[in-house]
CSV table of C-alpha atoms in Angstrom, one decimal:
chain,number,residue,atom,x,y,z
W,1,MET,CA,-32.3,-19.2,-0.4
W,2,GLN,CA,-29.6,-17.1,1.4
W,3,ASN,CA,-29.0,-13.6,0.2
W,4,ILE,CA,-25.5,-12.0,0.2
W,5,LEU,CA,-25.6,-8.3,-0.3
W,6,VAL,CA,-22.5,-6.5,-1.7
W,7,PHE,CA,-22.3,-2.8,-1.4
W,8,GLY,CA,-20.0,-1.2,-4.0
W,9,SER,CA,-18.6,-2.6,-7.3
W,10,GLY,CA,-15.3,-0.7,-7.5
W,11,ASN,CA,-11.8,-2.0,-8.1
W,12,SER,CA,-11.9,-4.7,-5.5
W,13,ALA,CA,-15.3,-6.2,-6.5
W,14,ALA,CA,-14.5,-8.3,-9.6
W,15,SER,CA,-12.8,-11.3,-7.9
W,16,LEU,CA,-15.2,-11.2,-4.9
W,17,ILE,CA,-18.3,-11.3,-7.1
W,18,GLU,CA,-16.8,-14.0,-9.4
W,19,TYR,CA,-16.1,-16.2,-6.4
W,20,LEU,CA,-19.6,-15.6,-4.9
W,21,VAL,CA,-21.3,-16.4,-8.2
W,22,LYS,CA,-19.3,-19.6,-8.6
W,23,GLU,CA,-20.2,-20.7,-5.0
W,24,ALA,CA,-23.9,-19.6,-5.3
W,25,ALA,CA,-24.7,-22.5,-7.6
W,26,PHE,CA,-23.7,-25.0,-5.0
W,27,ASN,CA,-25.0,-23.2,-1.9
W,28,ASN,CA,-28.4,-21.9,-3.1
W,29,TRP,CA,-27.4,-18.2,-2.7
W,30,LEU,CA,-28.7,-15.1,-4.3
W,31,ILE,CA,-26.0,-12.5,-4.8
W,32,THR,CA,-27.2,-8.9,-4.8
W,33,VAL,CA,-24.8,-6.2,-5.8
W,34,ALA,CA,-25.8,-2.7,-4.8
W,35,GLU,CA,-23.9,-0.3,-7.1
W,36,ILE,CA,-23.5,3.4,-6.0
W,37,PRO,CA,-23.6,5.8,-8.9
W,38,PRO,CA,-21.7,6.8,-11.0
W,39,VAL,CA,-21.1,3.3,-12.4
W,40,THR,CA,-18.8,3.1,-15.4
W,41,THR,CA,-18.6,-0.6,-16.1
W,42,PRO,CA,-20.9,-3.5,-15.5
W,43,VAL,CA,-20.1,-5.8,-12.6
W,44,ILE,CA,-20.3,-9.0,-14.7
W,45,ALA,CA,-21.2,-9.5,-18.3
W,46,ASN,CA,-24.3,-11.7,-19.0
W,47,PRO,CA,-25.1,-12.2,-15.3
W,48,PRO,CA,-26.5,-15.6,-14.2
W,49,SER,CA,-29.9,-16.0,-12.6
W,50,HIS,CA,-28.5,-16.0,-9.0
W,51,LEU,CA,-26.9,-12.6,-9.5
W,52,GLN,CA,-28.8,-9.3,-9.5
W,53,THR,CA,-27.5,-5.8,-9.8
W,54,ILE,CA,-29.3,-2.8,-8.3
W,55,LEU,CA,-28.5,0.9,-8.6
W,56,VAL,CA,-28.8,2.4,-5.1
W,57,HIS,CA,-28.7,6.1,-4.1
W,58,PHE,CA,-27.0,5.8,-0.8
W,59,ASP,CA,-28.7,8.7,0.8
W,60,ASN,CA,-32.1,7.1,0.1
W,61,GLN,CA,-32.5,5.5,3.6
W,62,ARG,CA,-35.6,3.5,2.7
W,63,GLU,CA,-34.0,2.0,-0.4
W,64,ARG,CA,-30.8,1.1,1.5
W,65,GLN,CA,-32.6,-0.4,4.5
W,66,LEU,CA,-34.9,-2.6,2.3
W,67,LEU,CA,-31.9,-4.2,0.8
W,68,ILE,CA,-30.2,-4.8,4.1
W,69,ALA,CA,-33.4,-6.2,5.7
W,70,ALA,CA,-33.6,-8.8,2.8
W,71,ALA,CA,-30.0,-9.9,3.2
W,72,ASP,CA,-28.5,-12.7,5.4
W,73,ILE,CA,-25.0,-11.1,5.3
W,74,VAL,CA,-23.7,-7.8,4.1
W,75,ILE,CA,-20.3,-7.1,2.5
W,76,SER,CA,-19.3,-3.5,2.2
W,77,LEU,CA,-16.7,-2.2,-0.2
W,78,LEU,CA,-17.8,1.4,0.3
W,79,PRO,CA,-15.5,4.1,1.5
W,80,ALA,CA,-15.0,4.0,5.3
W,81,ALA,CA,-16.9,7.3,5.7
W,82,LEU,CA,-20.2,5.6,4.7
W,83,HIS,CA,-19.8,2.6,7.0
W,84,THR,CA,-21.7,4.3,9.9
W,85,PHE,CA,-24.9,4.0,7.9
W,86,ILE,CA,-24.2,0.4,7.0
W,87,VAL,CA,-23.3,-0.6,10.6
W,88,THR,CA,-26.4,1.1,12.0
W,89,ASP,CA,-28.7,-0.6,9.5
W,90,CYS,CA,-27.0,-4.0,10.0
W,91,LEU,CA,-27.6,-3.7,13.8
W,92,ARG,CA,-31.2,-2.7,13.3
W,93,PHE,CA,-32.0,-5.6,11.0
W,94,ASN,CA,-29.7,-8.1,12.7
W,95,LYS,CA,-27.3,-8.8,9.9
W,96,HIS,CA,-23.6,-9.9,9.9
W,97,LEU,CA,-21.2,-7.5,8.2
W,98,LEU,CA,-17.9,-8.0,6.4
W,99,THR,CA,-15.6,-5.2,5.2
W,100,PRO,CA,-11.9,-4.7,4.3
W,101,SER,CA,-12.0,-1.3,6.1
W,102,TYR,CA,-10.3,-0.4,9.3
W,103,ILE,CA,-12.2,-0.2,12.6
W,104,ASP,CA,-12.7,3.4,13.5
W,105,ASP,CA,-13.7,5.0,16.8
W,106,THR,CA,-17.4,5.0,15.9
W,107,LEU,CA,-17.5,1.3,15.0
W,108,ALA,CA,-15.4,0.4,18.1
W,109,GLY,CA,-18.0,2.1,20.3
W,110,MET,CA,-20.7,-0.4,18.9
W,111,HIS,CA,-18.8,-3.5,20.0
W,112,THR,CA,-21.1,-4.3,23.0
W,113,ALA,CA,-24.3,-3.8,20.9
W,114,ILE,CA,-22.9,-6.1,18.1
W,115,LYS,CA,-22.0,-8.8,20.7
W,116,GLN,CA,-25.4,-8.6,22.4
W,117,GLN,CA,-27.2,-9.3,19.2
W,118,ASN,CA,-25.0,-12.4,18.5
W,119,LEU,CA,-23.7,-10.7,15.3
W,120,LEU,CA,-20.3,-10.9,13.7
W,121,PHE,CA,-18.9,-7.7,12.3
W,122,LEU,CA,-15.6,-8.8,10.7
W,123,CYS,CA,-13.4,-5.8,9.6
W,124,GLU,CA,-10.0,-5.5,8.0
W,125,MET,CA,-10.8,-8.6,6.0
W,126,GLY,CA,-9.0,-7.7,2.7
W,127,LEU,CA,-5.4,-7.9,1.8
W,128,ASN,CA,-3.7,-5.2,3.9
W,129,PRO,CA,-5.4,-5.2,6.3
W,130,GLY,CA,-6.7,-8.8,6.1
W,131,ILE,CA,-4.5,-11.5,4.7
W,132,ASP,CA,-1.5,-9.9,6.5
W,133,HIS,CA,-3.3,-10.4,9.9
W,134,MET,CA,-4.2,-14.0,9.2
W,135,VAL,CA,-0.7,-15.1,8.0
W,136,ALA,CA,0.9,-13.2,10.9
W,137,MET,CA,-1.3,-14.9,13.5
W,138,GLN,CA,-0.8,-18.3,11.9
W,139,HIS,CA,3.0,-17.9,12.4
W,140,ILE,CA,2.7,-16.2,15.8
W,141,HIS,CA,0.5,-19.0,17.2
W,142,ARG,CA,2.8,-21.7,15.7
W,143,ILE,CA,6.0,-20.2,17.2
W,144,LYS,CA,4.4,-19.7,20.6
W,145,ALA,CA,3.0,-23.2,20.6
W,146,ASN,CA,6.5,-24.5,20.0
W,147,GLY,CA,7.9,-22.5,23.0
W,148,GLY,CA,9.4,-19.7,21.0
W,149,ALA,CA,9.6,-16.1,22.3
W,150,ILE,CA,8.9,-13.5,19.6
W,151,THR,CA,11.2,-10.5,19.6
W,152,SER,CA,10.4,-8.7,16.4
W,153,PHE,CA,7.7,-8.5,13.8
W,154,ILE,CA,7.9,-6.6,10.5
W,155,SER,CA,5.2,-6.7,7.9
W,156,HIS,CA,5.6,-5.3,4.4
W,157,CYS,CA,2.7,-5.1,1.8
W,158,GLY,CA,2.1,-3.1,-1.3
W,159,GLY,CA,0.1,-2.9,-4.6
W,160,LEU,CA,2.6,-2.3,-7.4
W,161,ILE,CA,2.8,-2.4,-11.2
W,162,SER,CA,4.2,-5.6,-12.7
W,163,PRO,CA,7.6,-5.0,-14.5
W,164,GLU,CA,6.2,-5.7,-18.0
W,165,SER,CA,3.6,-3.0,-17.5
W,166,ASP,CA,5.9,-0.5,-15.9
W,167,ASP,CA,6.1,2.3,-18.5
W,168,ASN,CA,6.1,5.6,-16.6
W,169,PRO,CA,8.6,7.6,-14.5
W,170,TRP,CA,6.6,7.0,-11.4
W,171,HIS,CA,6.9,3.2,-11.7
W,172,TYR,CA,3.3,3.1,-10.4
W,173,LYS,CA,-0.3,2.7,-11.5
W,174,MET,CA,-3.4,2.9,-9.4
W,175,THR,CA,-5.1,-0.3,-8.4
W,176,GLY,CA,-6.7,0.4,-5.0
W,177,SER,CA,-8.7,3.2,-3.6
W,178,HIS,CA,-7.6,6.4,-5.4
W,179,HIS,CA,-8.5,8.6,-2.5
W,180,ASN,CA,-6.4,6.5,-0.1
W,181,VAL,CA,-3.4,6.6,-2.4
W,182,VAL,CA,-3.3,10.4,-2.5
W,183,LEU,CA,-3.7,10.8,1.3
W,184,ALA,CA,-1.6,7.9,2.4
W,185,GLY,CA,0.6,8.7,5.4
W,186,ILE,CA,-0.8,12.2,5.8
W,187,ASP,CA,-1.1,11.7,9.6
W,188,GLY,CA,2.4,10.3,9.9
W,189,ALA,CA,3.2,7.0,11.5
W,190,VAL,CA,4.2,5.4,14.8
W,191,TYR,CA,6.0,2.1,15.3
W,192,LYS,CA,8.5,0.4,17.5
W,193,GLU,CA,12.1,-0.4,16.5
W,194,ASN,CA,14.8,-2.0,18.7
W,195,GLY,CA,12.9,-1.2,21.9
W,196,THR,CA,12.2,2.5,21.0
W,197,VAL,CA,8.8,3.9,20.0
W,198,ARG,CA,9.3,6.1,16.9
W,199,GLU,CA,7.0,8.7,15.6
W,200,MET,CA,7.6,9.7,12.0
W,201,PRO,CA,6.0,12.9,10.6
W,202,TYR,CA,4.4,13.0,7.1
W,203,ASN,CA,7.4,14.9,5.5
W,204,GLN,CA,9.8,12.1,6.5
W,205,LEU,CA,7.8,9.0,5.5
W,206,PHE,CA,8.7,8.7,1.8
W,207,ASP,CA,12.4,7.9,2.0
W,208,PRO,CA,13.5,5.9,-1.1
W,209,ASN,CA,16.5,4.5,0.7
W,210,ARG,CA,14.6,2.2,3.1
W,211,LEU,CA,14.8,-1.0,1.0
W,212,ILE,CA,14.0,-4.7,1.2
W,213,HIS,CA,14.9,-7.3,-1.4
W,214,ILE,CA,12.2,-9.5,-2.9
W,215,PRO,CA,13.6,-12.5,-4.9
W,216,ASP,CA,13.0,-12.3,-8.7
W,217,LEU,CA,11.7,-8.8,-8.3
W,218,GLY,CA,14.6,-6.7,-6.8
W,219,TYR,CA,14.6,-3.9,-4.3
W,220,LEU,CA,11.5,-2.2,-3.1
W,221,ALA,CA,11.2,0.8,-0.8
W,222,TRP,CA,9.0,0.9,2.3
W,223,TYR,CA,7.4,3.5,4.5
W,224,PRO,CA,5.8,2.9,7.9
W,225,ASN,CA,2.0,2.5,7.8
W,226,ARG,CA,-0.2,4.4,10.2
W,227,ASP,CA,-0.2,3.3,13.8
W,228,SER,CA,1.6,-0.1,14.1
W,229,LEU,CA,1.4,-0.1,17.9
W,230,ARG,CA,-2.3,-0.6,18.1
W,231,TYR,CA,-1.8,-4.1,16.7
W,232,MET,CA,0.8,-5.3,19.3
W,233,PRO,CA,-1.8,-6.4,21.9
W,234,LEU,CA,-4.1,-7.7,19.1
W,235,TYR,CA,-1.3,-9.9,17.9
W,236,GLY,CA,-0.4,-10.9,21.5
W,237,LEU,CA,3.0,-9.2,21.2
W,238,PRO,CA,3.0,-6.4,23.8
W,239,ASN,CA,6.7,-6.8,24.6
W,240,ALA,CA,8.2,-7.2,21.1
W,241,GLY,CA,11.2,-5.0,20.7
W,242,THR,CA,10.4,-4.2,17.0
W,243,PHE,CA,6.9,-4.0,15.6
W,244,ILE,CA,6.5,-2.3,12.2
W,245,ARG,CA,3.8,-2.5,9.5
W,246,THR,CA,4.7,-0.9,6.2
W,247,THR,CA,3.6,-0.1,2.7
W,248,LEU,CA,5.8,-1.1,-0.3
W,249,ARG,CA,6.5,1.0,-3.4
W,250,TYR,CA,9.2,1.1,-6.0
W,251,PRO,CA,12.0,3.5,-4.8
W,252,GLU,CA,11.2,6.0,-7.6
W,253,PHE,CA,7.7,6.4,-6.4
W,254,CYS,CA,8.8,7.2,-2.8
W,255,PHE,CA,11.4,9.7,-4.3
W,256,GLY,CA,8.7,11.4,-6.3
W,257,TRP,CA,6.0,11.4,-3.6
W,258,LYS,CA,8.5,13.1,-1.2
W,259,ASN,CA,8.5,15.9,-3.7
W,260,ILE,CA,4.7,15.9,-3.9
W,261,VAL,CA,4.5,16.3,-0.2
W,262,GLU,CA,7.1,19.1,-0.2
W,263,LEU,CA,5.2,20.9,-2.9
W,264,LYS,CA,2.0,20.8,-0.9
W,265,LEU,CA,0.1,18.9,-3.6
W,266,THR,CA,-1.7,16.8,-1.0
W,267,ASP,CA,-3.1,19.8,0.8
W,268,ALA,CA,-6.9,19.3,1.5
W,269,THR,CA,-7.9,23.0,1.6
W,270,LYS,CA,-10.4,23.9,-1.2
W,271,ARG,CA,-8.8,26.9,-2.9
W,272,TYR,CA,-9.0,26.2,-6.6
W,273,HIS,CA,-12.0,26.8,-8.9
W,274,THR,CA,-11.3,24.1,-11.6
W,275,ASP,CA,-14.2,24.6,-14.1
W,276,GLY,CA,-12.5,25.4,-17.4
W,277,LEU,CA,-9.0,25.0,-15.7
W,278,THR,CA,-6.4,22.9,-17.4
W,279,LEU,CA,-3.9,20.8,-15.5
W,280,GLN,CA,-1.1,23.1,-16.7
W,281,GLN,CA,-3.0,26.1,-15.4
W,282,PHE,CA,-3.6,24.4,-12.0
W,283,PHE,CA,0.1,23.5,-11.6
W,284,GLN,CA,1.1,27.1,-12.6
W,285,GLU,CA,-1.3,28.6,-10.0
W,286,HIS,CA,-0.4,26.1,-7.3
W,287,PHE,CA,3.4,26.4,-7.8
W,288,ALA,CA,3.1,30.2,-7.8
W,289,ASN,CA,1.5,30.0,-4.4
W,290,HIS,CA,4.0,27.6,-2.9
W,291,GLY,CA,7.4,28.8,-4.0
W,292,PHE,CA,8.1,26.3,-6.8
W,293,GLY,CA,11.1,28.4,-8.0
W,294,GLU,CA,12.7,28.2,-4.5
W,295,TRP,CA,12.0,24.5,-4.4
W,296,ILE,CA,13.7,24.0,-7.8
W,297,GLU,CA,16.6,26.0,-6.6
W,298,LYS,CA,16.9,23.9,-3.5
W,299,GLN,CA,16.3,20.5,-5.1
W,300,LEU,CA,17.9,20.8,-8.5
W,301,THR,CA,20.5,23.5,-8.4
W,302,ALA,CA,22.0,22.3,-5.1
W,303,ARG,CA,22.0,18.7,-6.5
W,304,PHE,CA,23.8,19.8,-9.7
W,305,ALA,CA,26.3,21.8,-7.6
W,306,GLN,CA,27.1,18.7,-5.6
W,307,THR,CA,27.5,16.8,-8.9
W,308,LYS,CA,29.8,19.4,-10.3
W,309,GLN,CA,32.0,19.3,-7.2
W,310,LEU,CA,32.1,15.5,-7.4
W,311,LEU,CA,33.1,15.6,-11.1
W,312,GLU,CA,35.8,18.1,-10.4
W,313,LYS,CA,37.3,16.0,-7.5
W,314,LEU,CA,37.0,12.8,-9.6
W,315,GLN,CA,38.8,14.6,-12.4
W,316,GLN,CA,41.6,15.7,-10.0
W,317,LEU,CA,41.9,12.1,-8.9
W,318,LEU,CA,42.2,10.8,-12.4
W,319,GLU,CA,44.8,13.5,-13.3
W,320,ALA,CA,46.9,12.6,-10.2
W,321,GLU,CA,46.8,9.0,-11.2
W,322,GLN,CA,47.9,9.8,-14.7
W,323,GLU,CA,50.8,12.0,-13.6
W,324,ALA,CA,52.1,9.5,-11.0
W,325,ASN,CA,54.9,7.1,-11.9
W,326,GLU,CA,54.5,3.4,-11.8
W,327,GLU,CA,55.6,3.0,-8.2
W,328,GLU,CA,53.4,5.9,-7.0
W,329,ARG,CA,50.4,4.6,-9.0
W,330,LYS,CA,50.8,1.2,-7.3
W,331,ALA,CA,50.8,2.9,-3.9
W,332,LEU,CA,47.7,4.9,-4.9
W,333,GLN,CA,45.8,1.8,-5.9
W,334,ASP,CA,45.7,0.4,-2.4
W,335,PHE,CA,45.9,2.6,0.7
W,336,MET,CA,44.5,2.7,4.2
W,337,MET,CA,41.7,5.0,5.5
W,338,VAL,CA,39.8,5.3,8.7
W,339,ASP,CA,36.1,4.7,8.7
W,340,ASN,CA,33.5,6.6,10.8
W,341,ARG,CA,34.1,4.2,13.7
W,342,GLY,CA,37.8,4.8,13.8
W,343,GLN,CA,38.7,1.5,12.2
W,344,LEU,CA,41.4,1.1,9.6
W,345,MET,CA,40.1,-0.2,6.2
W,346,ASP,CA,41.6,-1.0,2.8
W,347,VAL,CA,40.4,1.3,0.0
W,348,ASN,CA,41.0,0.6,-3.7
W,349,LEU,CA,41.3,3.6,-6.0
W,350,ASP,CA,39.3,1.9,-8.7
W,351,SER,CA,36.5,1.4,-6.2
W,352,ILE,CA,36.5,5.1,-5.2
W,353,LYS,CA,36.3,6.1,-8.9
W,354,SER,CA,33.4,3.7,-9.4
W,355,GLN,CA,31.5,4.9,-6.4
W,356,ALA,CA,32.1,8.5,-7.3
W,357,ALA,CA,30.9,7.9,-10.8
W,358,ALA,CA,27.8,6.1,-9.5
W,359,THR,CA,27.0,9.0,-7.1
W,360,VAL,CA,27.3,11.5,-10.0
W,361,ALA,CA,25.0,9.4,-12.2
W,362,GLY,CA,22.5,8.9,-9.3
W,363,GLN,CA,22.3,12.7,-8.6
W,364,MET,CA,21.8,13.5,-12.3
W,365,HIS,CA,19.2,10.8,-12.5
W,366,GLU,CA,17.3,12.2,-9.5
W,367,ALA,CA,17.4,15.7,-10.9
W,368,ASN,CA,16.0,14.5,-14.2
W,369,LEU,CA,13.4,12.2,-12.6
W,370,SER,CA,11.9,15.0,-10.5
W,371,MET,CA,10.9,17.0,-13.6
W,372,LYS,CA,9.9,13.9,-15.6
W,373,GLN,CA,7.4,12.9,-12.9
W,374,LEU,CA,5.9,16.3,-12.6
W,375,PHE,CA,5.5,16.7,-16.3
W,376,PHE,CA,4.0,13.2,-16.5
W,377,LEU,CA,1.3,14.3,-14.0
W,378,GLY,CA,0.3,17.2,-16.3
W,379,MET,CA,2.5,20.1,-15.5
W,380,ASP,CA,2.6,21.0,-19.2
W,381,ASP,CA,-0.8,19.5,-20.1
W,382,ASP,CA,-2.9,22.4,-21.6
W,383,GLN,CA,-5.5,20.0,-23.1
W,384,THR,CA,-6.9,18.2,-20.0
W,385,ILE,CA,-9.6,20.3,-18.3
W,386,ILE,CA,-10.4,19.5,-14.7
W,387,ASN,CA,-14.0,20.7,-14.5
W,388,LYS,CA,-14.7,19.6,-10.9
W,389,GLY,CA,-15.8,22.8,-9.3
W,390,ASP,CA,-14.1,24.0,-6.1
W,391,CYS,CA,-11.2,21.6,-5.3
W,392,SER,CA,-8.3,21.2,-3.1
W,393,ALA,CA,-4.8,20.4,-4.4
W,394,ALA,CA,-5.2,16.9,-3.2
W,395,GLU,CA,-8.4,16.5,-5.2
W,396,VAL,CA,-6.8,17.8,-8.4
W,397,LEU,CA,-3.8,15.5,-7.8
W,398,GLN,CA,-6.2,12.6,-7.6
W,399,PHE,CA,-7.8,13.7,-10.8
W,400,ALA,CA,-4.4,14.0,-12.5
W,401,MET,CA,-3.4,10.5,-11.3
W,402,GLU,CA,-6.7,9.1,-12.5
W,403,GLN,CA,-5.9,10.6,-16.0
W,404,LYS,CA,-2.3,9.6,-16.1
W,405,LEU,CA,-1.7,6.6,-13.9
W,406,LEU,CA,-4.6,4.3,-14.4
W,407,LEU,CA,-4.1,0.6,-15.4
W,408,GLN,CA,-4.6,0.1,-19.2
W,409,PRO,CA,-6.6,-2.9,-20.4
W,410,ALA,CA,-3.5,-5.1,-20.9
W,411,ASP,CA,-1.7,-4.0,-17.8
W,412,LYS,CA,-0.8,-6.3,-15.0
W,413,ASP,CA,-0.5,-5.3,-11.4
W,414,LEU,CA,1.5,-6.9,-8.6
W,415,VAL,CA,0.8,-7.5,-5.0
W,416,VAL,CA,3.7,-8.2,-2.6
W,417,LEU,CA,3.3,-9.2,1.0
W,418,GLN,CA,6.2,-10.2,3.3
W,419,HIS,CA,6.4,-11.0,7.0
W,420,GLU,CA,9.6,-11.3,8.9
W,421,ILE,CA,9.3,-12.6,12.5
W,422,GLY,CA,12.3,-12.8,14.8
W,423,TYR,CA,12.1,-15.2,17.7
W,424,GLU,CA,14.2,-17.1,20.2
W,425,LEU,CA,13.9,-20.8,20.8
W,426,ASP,CA,16.1,-23.1,22.9
W,427,GLY,CA,18.8,-20.4,23.2
W,428,GLU,CA,19.0,-19.8,19.4
W,429,LYS,CA,17.8,-16.9,17.4
W,430,HIS,CA,15.4,-17.6,14.4
W,431,LEU,CA,13.9,-15.6,11.6
W,432,ALA,CA,10.7,-16.8,10.0
W,433,SER,CA,9.7,-15.2,6.7
W,434,SER,CA,6.6,-15.6,4.6
W,435,THR,CA,6.3,-14.0,1.2
W,436,LEU,CA,3.4,-13.8,-1.3
W,437,VAL,CA,3.7,-12.4,-4.8
W,438,VAL,CA,0.6,-12.3,-6.9
W,439,LYS,CA,0.3,-11.0,-10.5
W,440,GLY,CA,-2.9,-9.7,-12.0
W,441,GLU,CA,-4.4,-10.8,-15.3
W,442,ASN,CA,-5.5,-7.4,-16.7
W,443,HIS,CA,-6.9,-4.1,-15.6
W,444,LEU,CA,-10.1,-5.7,-14.3
W,445,ASN,CA,-8.9,-9.0,-12.9
W,446,THR,CA,-6.2,-7.5,-10.8
W,447,ALA,CA,-4.0,-9.0,-8.1
W,448,MET,CA,-5.4,-6.3,-5.8
W,449,ALA,CA,-9.0,-7.3,-6.5
W,450,LYS,CA,-8.2,-10.9,-6.0
W,451,THR,CA,-6.3,-10.5,-2.7
W,452,THR,CA,-8.9,-8.0,-1.4
W,453,GLY,CA,-12.0,-9.8,-2.6
W,454,LEU,CA,-11.3,-13.5,-2.0
W,455,PRO,CA,-10.9,-13.3,1.8
W,456,LEU,CA,-14.3,-11.5,2.0
W,457,GLY,CA,-16.0,-14.1,-0.1
W,458,ILE,CA,-14.5,-17.0,1.7
W,459,ALA,CA,-15.3,-15.6,5.1
W,460,ALA,CA,-18.9,-15.0,4.0
W,461,LYS,CA,-19.2,-18.6,2.9
W,462,GLN,CA,-17.8,-19.9,6.2
W,463,ILE,CA,-20.2,-17.7,8.3
W,464,LEU,CA,-23.2,-18.8,6.3
W,465,GLN,CA,-22.2,-22.4,6.6
W,466,GLY,CA,-21.9,-22.0,10.4
W,467,ASN,CA,-18.2,-22.7,10.6
W,468,ILE,CA,-17.2,-19.4,12.3
W,469,PRO,CA,-18.8,-19.2,15.8
W,470,GLU,CA,-17.4,-15.8,16.7
W,471,THR,CA,-19.7,-12.8,17.6
W,472,GLY,CA,-18.9,-9.2,18.2
W,473,LEU,CA,-16.5,-6.8,16.5
W,474,HIS,CA,-13.3,-8.4,15.2
W,475,ILE,CA,-10.4,-8.4,12.9
W,476,PRO,CA,-9.3,-11.8,11.5
W,477,VAL,CA,-6.7,-12.8,14.2
W,478,MET,CA,-8.7,-15.9,15.5
W,479,SER,CA,-7.8,-19.4,14.3
W,480,SER,CA,-11.5,-20.1,13.7
W,481,VAL,CA,-11.3,-17.4,10.9
W,482,TYR,CA,-7.8,-17.6,9.5
W,483,VAL,CA,-7.5,-21.4,9.3
W,484,PRO,CA,-10.4,-22.0,6.8
W,485,VAL,CA,-9.8,-18.8,5.0
W,486,LEU,CA,-6.1,-19.3,4.4
W,487,GLN,CA,-6.7,-22.9,3.4
W,488,GLU,CA,-9.2,-21.9,0.7
W,489,LEU,CA,-7.0,-19.0,-0.4
W,490,GLU,CA,-4.3,-21.5,-1.2
W,491,LYS,CA,-6.7,-23.6,-3.2
W,492,ASN,CA,-7.3,-20.4,-5.2
W,493,GLY,CA,-3.6,-20.0,-6.0
W,494,LEU,CA,-2.5,-17.6,-3.2
W,495,ARG,CA,0.5,-19.5,-1.8
W,496,PHE,CA,3.2,-18.2,0.4
W,497,GLU,CA,6.9,-19.0,0.2
W,498,GLU,CA,7.9,-20.0,3.7
W,499,ASN,CA,11.3,-20.0,5.3
W,500,ASP,CA,12.5,-20.4,8.9
W,501,CYS,CA,16.2,-20.4,9.7
W,502,THR,CA,18.6,-19.8,12.6
W,503,ILE,CA,20.6,-16.6,12.6
W,504,GLN,CA,23.7,-15.4,14.3
């Protein structure tokens, strides 16, 4: 009997364990789930005989190593900071390792040792990173095999809330790693666009005006994700003019998170003693230390002043139109202006009035939204006590989000993944797009759990059945990995909408 050891039973575990349990009956597997306390909910109700759950104190080396020594393959859903222990133990006891986490410098330094022991350590094997790599490489290999030259690659991916469960001013609920959500983008981002390498600092990432359109869903905002450039050689695209990997959110989230960053609420310095402290008291103390009054003046008063000026000018325009005679009114309705490139353009007065009114409404909405989002996180909550000892602002923010922005039992989340690959073939320019939209069932069987867990489970099955011959430290960019995994993902309902067209 083969033993699959799963470390961690958090948000991504439900679909993984369900898949492994289903396959265990046909493959003579024992599934061991090593839970790290605290554990709030059972992994699976009424577990079958081929599933065992064990509570493990991770700092107990003997306990941890006994589990790994008894396994044939290890899947780790633990935070990346704990992977050094898992990696070291897997090397010592000669076990394959799968994880959705990124390859860090420590792990990269172990590549030779992993290869020498004929082991496969397959990292970035979840959704993003994971499925995004596999679908990208499937298209890149296809385009190159047909003689195409790839000029641009853009990958968008995000965990969102489904519209029917979207009931708060953030238009967001937490489905992935809570810690990662709070610290997303804190090191800035680097990517390549139109032949130029661009570095974007943290305070510029969350622009709600960078938009893409997803059919049947509408417009989503994106921000660049970490270091895109490191994947260019891994994808075989060292000369692409554009290479960007992004995270998707609803525009309102990016607008609000830009405010969060400006207000220093993601600062990691431990400066607050939270025992007995309410959320309201924390926000009061934090804002007193970081010039909230000045920020309000800058963000809200200035915005209202612009709105006031626009309203006054719009009123003047309306009065001029009312006072004009019929001939003058007709002349006003259609006149010529010069755009910012010096080109003449026709402008309709009704269009100007509509745009001005929309701008005014947008500014008033943003001013209102800023305060609604902060109040929703607990700025006026004098009942919720933090009680977590000495904390940073980022840790309190995570606590607040866990209180206010968690999925409720009937909530459905949404995963959106879209690739756009520009290439040239036979003198023509093409754009290949691939789009996946997955909706969750409830707060446990989420789209995020499904798209993160299933690739890990499928890869584990393929390795144990001897279908993946690779050894060493890898991410899933090889056809020996992505072909069988993507085929089985499709059988499990994860189907991409594909499009490939010529462009001017």
